[in-house]
């Protein structure tokens, strides 16, 4: 005879598995069609359920859409919140870039869903922005502290984060173009190459010359890597023109 707790546990696991199927199906449907174009019938088909069965697991299409958006903003917020104040700026920024790119590589549909929502006017996500922004104040203060201590070149912390988001988001929103141009229409993208170049671009933007560890070195054209990560802040230097030599007058 089965133990009641074991039966309940198995039923709970089945439900969690189905809810995850529904969530993934919803992400694909919303990413392709947006909220207005998506249908519960389409979500049900992607999840392998009948439409009546789907409504057993969700309150409404709109509620499911909002939940997916909330989960996405929470995940992105966690990436920023993990920025370690004890790390050198180059290491902390490089890690944020790498993690955000990994999210774009692994979850392109989620990233595109968010972009589509913003382009449609951010009707549903707007109410979460104030809370999300408030939670990122510490990250902005940390970046400003790096500027104040001369560890990075002067940047606007908020705009700096916008730039990181824009560049990393490109590899999800424009995945088809990236694959075509990089001749990787099948299989995985060259993550190491992309991560190397984006990281170097972002760090140069805040005045840091950076060499990655040898194992993270980009192929081919990448410069030789030092045994460990190093970074230096470029500072403007005054240059003095060499003294002009005067010829002795002859005559």
C-alpha atoms as one frame of an Amber mdcrd trajectory, in Angstrom:
protein
   0.000   0.000   0.000   1.373   3.414  -0.968   2.112   5.848   1.822  -0.255
   8.893   1.621   2.649  11.361   1.865   4.436   9.633  -1.014   1.309   9.833
  -3.192   0.894  13.532  -2.378   4.558  14.155  -3.110   4.353  12.446  -6.503
   1.206  14.407  -7.361   2.929  17.648  -6.352   5.943  16.800  -8.503   3.714
  16.066 -11.488   1.965  19.388 -11.014   5.274  21.262 -10.793   6.455  19.540
 -13.961   3.277  20.528 -15.800   3.507  24.108 -14.530   7.058  24.316 -15.895
   5.825  22.977 -19.256   3.129  25.656 -19.282   5.634  28.374 -18.358   8.021
  27.389 -21.160   5.167  27.125 -23.650   3.913  30.566 -22.604   7.375  32.102
 -23.048   7.614  30.783 -26.620   4.071  31.886 -27.486   4.432  35.369 -25.961
   7.909  35.876 -27.443   6.564  35.125 -30.911   3.206  36.904 -30.795   3.204
  39.241 -27.792   0.347  39.290 -25.308  -2.307  40.447 -27.761  -1.381  37.977
 -30.479  -0.828  34.984 -28.209  -3.673  32.592 -27.464  -4.355  30.107 -24.696
  -4.979  27.548 -27.438  -1.453  28.141 -28.750   0.029  27.864 -25.258  -1.917
  24.663 -24.595  -0.688  23.077 -27.829   2.926  23.968 -27.080   2.555  22.505
 -23.574   0.936  19.318 -24.874  -2.338  20.008 -23.077  -5.930  20.561 -24.068
  -7.241  24.102 -23.678  -9.600  23.128 -20.795  -6.683  21.407 -19.023  -4.533
  24.525 -19.398  -7.131  26.648 -17.617  -6.910  24.267 -14.684  -3.310  25.454
 -14.181  -3.575  29.163 -14.987  -5.873  31.974 -13.899  -5.776  33.779 -17.239
  -3.513  34.550 -20.180  -2.790  37.998 -18.733  -1.897  36.622 -15.284   0.463
  34.095 -16.852   2.077  36.834 -18.937   2.655  39.029 -15.886   4.147  36.129
 -13.939   6.622  35.381 -16.728   7.660  39.063 -16.859   8.056  39.252 -13.072
  10.211  36.130 -13.048  12.410  37.598 -15.789  12.954  40.921 -14.008  13.733
  39.046 -10.773  16.387  36.963 -12.527  17.992  40.013 -14.132  17.898  41.886
 -10.845  19.715  39.010  -9.160  22.501  39.201 -11.745  23.149  42.840 -10.807
  22.737  42.212  -7.073  25.459  39.554  -7.194  28.025  42.245  -8.046  30.606
  41.868  -5.294  31.870  45.098  -3.751  35.050  43.311  -2.622  36.040  42.424
  -6.200  38.110  44.609  -8.474  35.889  46.562 -10.916  37.267  44.662 -13.914
  36.364  41.306 -12.362  32.917  42.416 -11.193  31.975  44.010 -14.529  33.363
  41.083 -16.539  31.297  38.668 -14.458  28.115  40.699 -14.952  28.684  40.814
 -18.725  29.371  37.076 -18.855  26.287  36.167 -16.795  24.005  38.460 -18.788
  25.317  37.000 -22.059  24.817  33.467 -20.737  21.209  34.366 -19.933  20.734
  35.689 -23.479  22.336  32.568 -24.985  20.338  30.145 -22.824  17.005  32.010
 -22.770  16.653  33.952 -26.037  12.860  33.645 -26.049  12.616  35.161 -22.550
  14.790  38.095 -23.596  12.744  38.658 -26.761   9.504  38.505 -24.782  10.748
  41.311 -22.528  11.858  43.387 -25.525   8.498  42.926 -27.223   6.695  44.070
 -24.064   8.809  47.242 -23.860   8.343  47.992 -27.561   4.585  47.601 -27.128
   4.576  50.351 -24.505   5.509  48.401 -21.348   1.873  48.301 -20.237   2.327
  45.342 -17.898   5.951  45.651 -16.834   5.829  49.370 -16.023   4.313  48.868
 -12.566   7.316  46.745 -11.537   9.959  49.186 -12.754   9.935  51.435  -9.693
  10.425  48.478  -7.366  13.072  46.976  -9.657  14.983  50.249  -9.937  14.905
  50.764  -6.167  16.467  47.357  -5.707  19.374  48.307  -7.981  20.379  51.451
  -6.068  23.275  49.636  -4.367  24.722  48.607  -7.725  24.563  52.201  -8.987
  26.226  53.436  -5.794  28.977  50.831  -6.189  29.728  51.942  -9.751  29.786
  55.580  -8.616  32.202  54.661  -5.812  34.563  53.138  -8.396  34.446  56.418
 -10.308  35.020  58.480  -7.154  38.068  56.382  -6.203  39.539  56.607  -9.686
  39.212  52.858 -10.269  37.288  53.406 -13.508  36.898  56.354 -15.849  33.977
  58.737 -15.189  30.716  57.138 -16.344  27.047  57.674 -15.567  26.239  54.479
 -13.579  22.690  54.135 -14.920  23.645  54.763 -18.549  26.579  52.385 -18.109
  24.169  49.603 -17.078  21.897  50.509 -20.018  24.840  49.952 -22.361  25.654
  46.559 -20.860  21.999  45.544 -21.207  21.746  46.782 -24.787  24.855  44.999
 -26.044  24.154  41.697 -24.303  20.473  41.766 -25.255  21.479  42.010 -28.922
  22.519  38.355 -28.969  18.989  37.279 -28.034  16.877  39.824 -29.923  18.969
  39.540 -33.093  19.912  35.890 -32.727  18.996  35.019 -36.322  21.171  37.815
 -37.699  24.046  36.942 -35.381  23.900  33.293 -36.427  23.833  34.177 -40.123
  26.684  36.669 -39.936  28.829  34.374 -37.792  27.990  31.373 -40.008  26.541
  29.504 -37.025  22.977  28.900 -38.195  23.122  25.401 -36.733  24.546  24.431
 -33.376  25.727  26.726 -30.627  27.139  30.206 -31.063  30.809  30.909 -30.445
  30.182  32.030 -26.879  33.833  32.478 -25.925  34.490  34.793 -28.866  31.391
  36.916 -28.204  31.981  37.095 -24.451  35.608  38.123 -24.948  34.780  40.955
 -27.349  31.768  42.291 -25.425  33.677  42.238 -22.137  36.629  44.070 -23.661
  34.298  46.648 -25.248  32.454  47.351 -21.984  35.627  47.589 -19.914  37.287
  49.894 -22.424  34.195  52.080 -22.151  35.024  52.697 -18.501  38.744  53.122
 -19.135  39.980  49.628 -18.273  42.429  47.737 -20.462  41.796  44.078 -19.767
  43.296  40.707 -20.553  41.194  37.635 -19.724  42.584  34.472 -18.122  44.247
  32.156 -20.650  41.360  29.688 -20.646  38.867  32.418 -21.597  40.994  33.808
 -24.415  39.132  34.421 -27.655  40.350  32.424 -30.665  42.460  33.629 -33.559
  42.709  37.413 -33.476  42.577  37.749 -29.698  45.732  39.133 -28.070  47.900
  36.822 -26.010  46.514  36.359 -22.519  48.437  36.862 -19.318  48.557  33.997
 -16.790  45.866  35.765 -14.767  43.364  38.552 -15.268  44.823  42.062 -15.196
  43.299  45.443 -15.678  44.639  48.958 -15.781  42.745  52.212 -15.922  43.800
  54.410 -18.818  44.565  57.924 -17.646  45.179  60.882 -19.916  48.804  61.982
 -19.812  50.294  65.284 -20.823  52.828  64.928 -23.584  55.618  67.380 -24.109
  56.796  67.993 -27.634  60.525  67.311 -28.059  62.706  70.423 -28.163  63.515
  71.511 -31.666  67.180  71.431 -32.519  68.668  74.658 -33.804  71.354  74.623
 -36.403  74.433  76.695 -35.904  74.586  79.601 -38.233  77.453  79.276 -40.631
  78.929  81.854 -42.796
